[in-house]
Amino acid sequence: MKIGFYPKLAAGNIKKNKRTYVPYMLTCILTIAMFYIFKSLSMNPGLDQMVGGEYLSFMMMLGSVIIGLFALIFLFYTNSFLIKRRKKEFGVFNILGMEKRHLVLVLGWETVYVMLVSLAAGLGVGIAMDKAMFLLIGKIIGTKAVFGFFISPKVIAMTAELFAGIFLLIFLNSACQVHIANPVELLRAGSAGEKEPRTRWLMALLGVICVAGGYYIAITTENPLASIFAFFIAALLVILGTYLLFMAGSIAFLKLLRKNKNYYYQTRHFTSVSGMIYRMKQNAAGLSNICILSTMVLIMVSSTSSMMLGMNDILSTRYPSELMVYSNETDEKRNQEVFDTVRALQNEWEFSVKNEIQYTYLAFSAFRDGDTFFLDRAASITAIDDSYALFFMTLEDYNQAEGQQKTLKDDEILLYSNRTSYEEPVMKLFGKEYRVAEKLDHFMGNGIVASNMSSAQYIVMPDRKEIEEICEKQKNVYKDMSTQIRTFYGFDSDEEAGQQIQFYREMVNTLKSQGLDTMVESRADARTDFVGIYGGFFFIGIFLGTLFVMATVLIIYYKQISEGYDDRERFVIMQKVGMDLREVRASIRSQVLNVFFLPLVVAGVHVTAAFPLISRLLALLNFVNTRLYVACTVVSFFVFTVMYIVIYAVTARVYYRIVSK
């Protein structure tokens, strides 16, 4: 054959199959552009000049890794649709005398064309949008970005290498499928029918058990630290259960519809239900993928947007006072010197001070088993995998700080639980039993305890002597890892943020110069890092959510095209025996509606079940505004539903055009 025959044939094949190739190439272009943007942002030197730049750089790098893995899996998945539709064409070429090595050459040229166009367009879009995304990050975190393009040859090379490798693997996979199939199999591959699948009740039951197990973990896990591990276990169970339910449960559902004679023996339902039963085995994977991706989009967008919108709440939880001083000095004289120094600075700077609060406290970690707390995990025979932060303060300090006049007996305590509730009537510690006289519904904040990922139990003791005894006992257990009684002093100010930051730095330098053992925190100073961290989360959440939505759209599109070609001959036959176009349209609508919105409904159920677990994970990041999270989840679901309906309208029209030809 002449030189250039295969490249021309490959180009012609892509042009003739543009209905399937164009969406695939658009997906490749957008995926390449997103990878380039995230990778470029992670290496952009301008990011270092932004507040929280080191956190943003790490998150952009993490986002590029996620997109790279997603591209590898998803482009393989979408390419399988292309190969299915092309196998019949390859079978014809094979019968006409073209050897399989020639078919592989054609596939190779097609892959090269797709790769070159996708890389050129993807890198072009990525470079063009890179600066816009950099400015967007600056807008999100409230920092002015420097104008001017940052184009990194290294990032371009890394992007080209990654996607060239992915396209090479896709080509090898496609070549293997063509090589191992005989001409007859290739001819029948695109239109081979399915046997009626059996109703696999055991698989359906296993799916129900997996989903129920995931829901149970999500709803019942209370300890925030355990929530991290529980999230992955619950997610794996729900994903596995979703696949099993769509594969077995959907077939059972359709067969139940077929048994309902009043429903089944209608023109618009008869052909749709019978057709879907035979194809549900191949549809199940697509439907479950749509469901899982929809769930990921909803959780990702709702959680990251709620954290970004709730930034002030997060900061107020982590930093209950605008300026805070923690004294580690054990000598009473030096301890008093710490706060005398701070107050002298307040007077010197004429710094406005309000909402002052000061108290001594003791905090250390312990493990809980029922109503007993242990400092040595091995000391508990039945210890639950729960770590707690125990926070002790005196009744006198509590009453003074909260403006209360509560009283306690020697063996009584007041108790407040911040994340995991404590329902026992007594609390046992170091062999002594304390009766819970009252469970408080509010407690003054402490940034150190709030930053601890463990649940905390705030315990108000009758006097300081009891706390000192507990302190000595925990020192005997923890040795050099033990804590000591500290003094906290917090206050707010009417000064603007910049002035507060300057005063905070002056406090740090002055206390350090005097050799005083302290730690100082400022809400205004911390805001920059927090905005960088949560702004990065929000940016990644929106972009990955967009990527997953794109993937969902493409799966739905290819699913409709694939089914359209499969159903075209059936509907032609049905029209020949008397079904008119109106009835064809009604049957199509019934077929699409029966299963199209099922993934969305199931995704909504998944998000609802995951809500308690996600809320506890957000609590680890100091986000406790549940109402805001609910609002963001509802809005996200509403917007996604509208998008889903639009996708339905578009793909149903494509499906109808295919089957009505």
XYZ file of C-alpha atoms in Angstrom, residues 99 178 363 366 431 470 539 594:
8
model
C -4.578 -7.763 8.107
C -8.397 -6.187 17.900
C -5.080 19.359 79.559
C -6.613 9.797 77.737
C -9.189 5.137 90.601
C -4.407 14.796 88.853
C -10.439 25.835 44.575
C -36.895 4.532 34.186
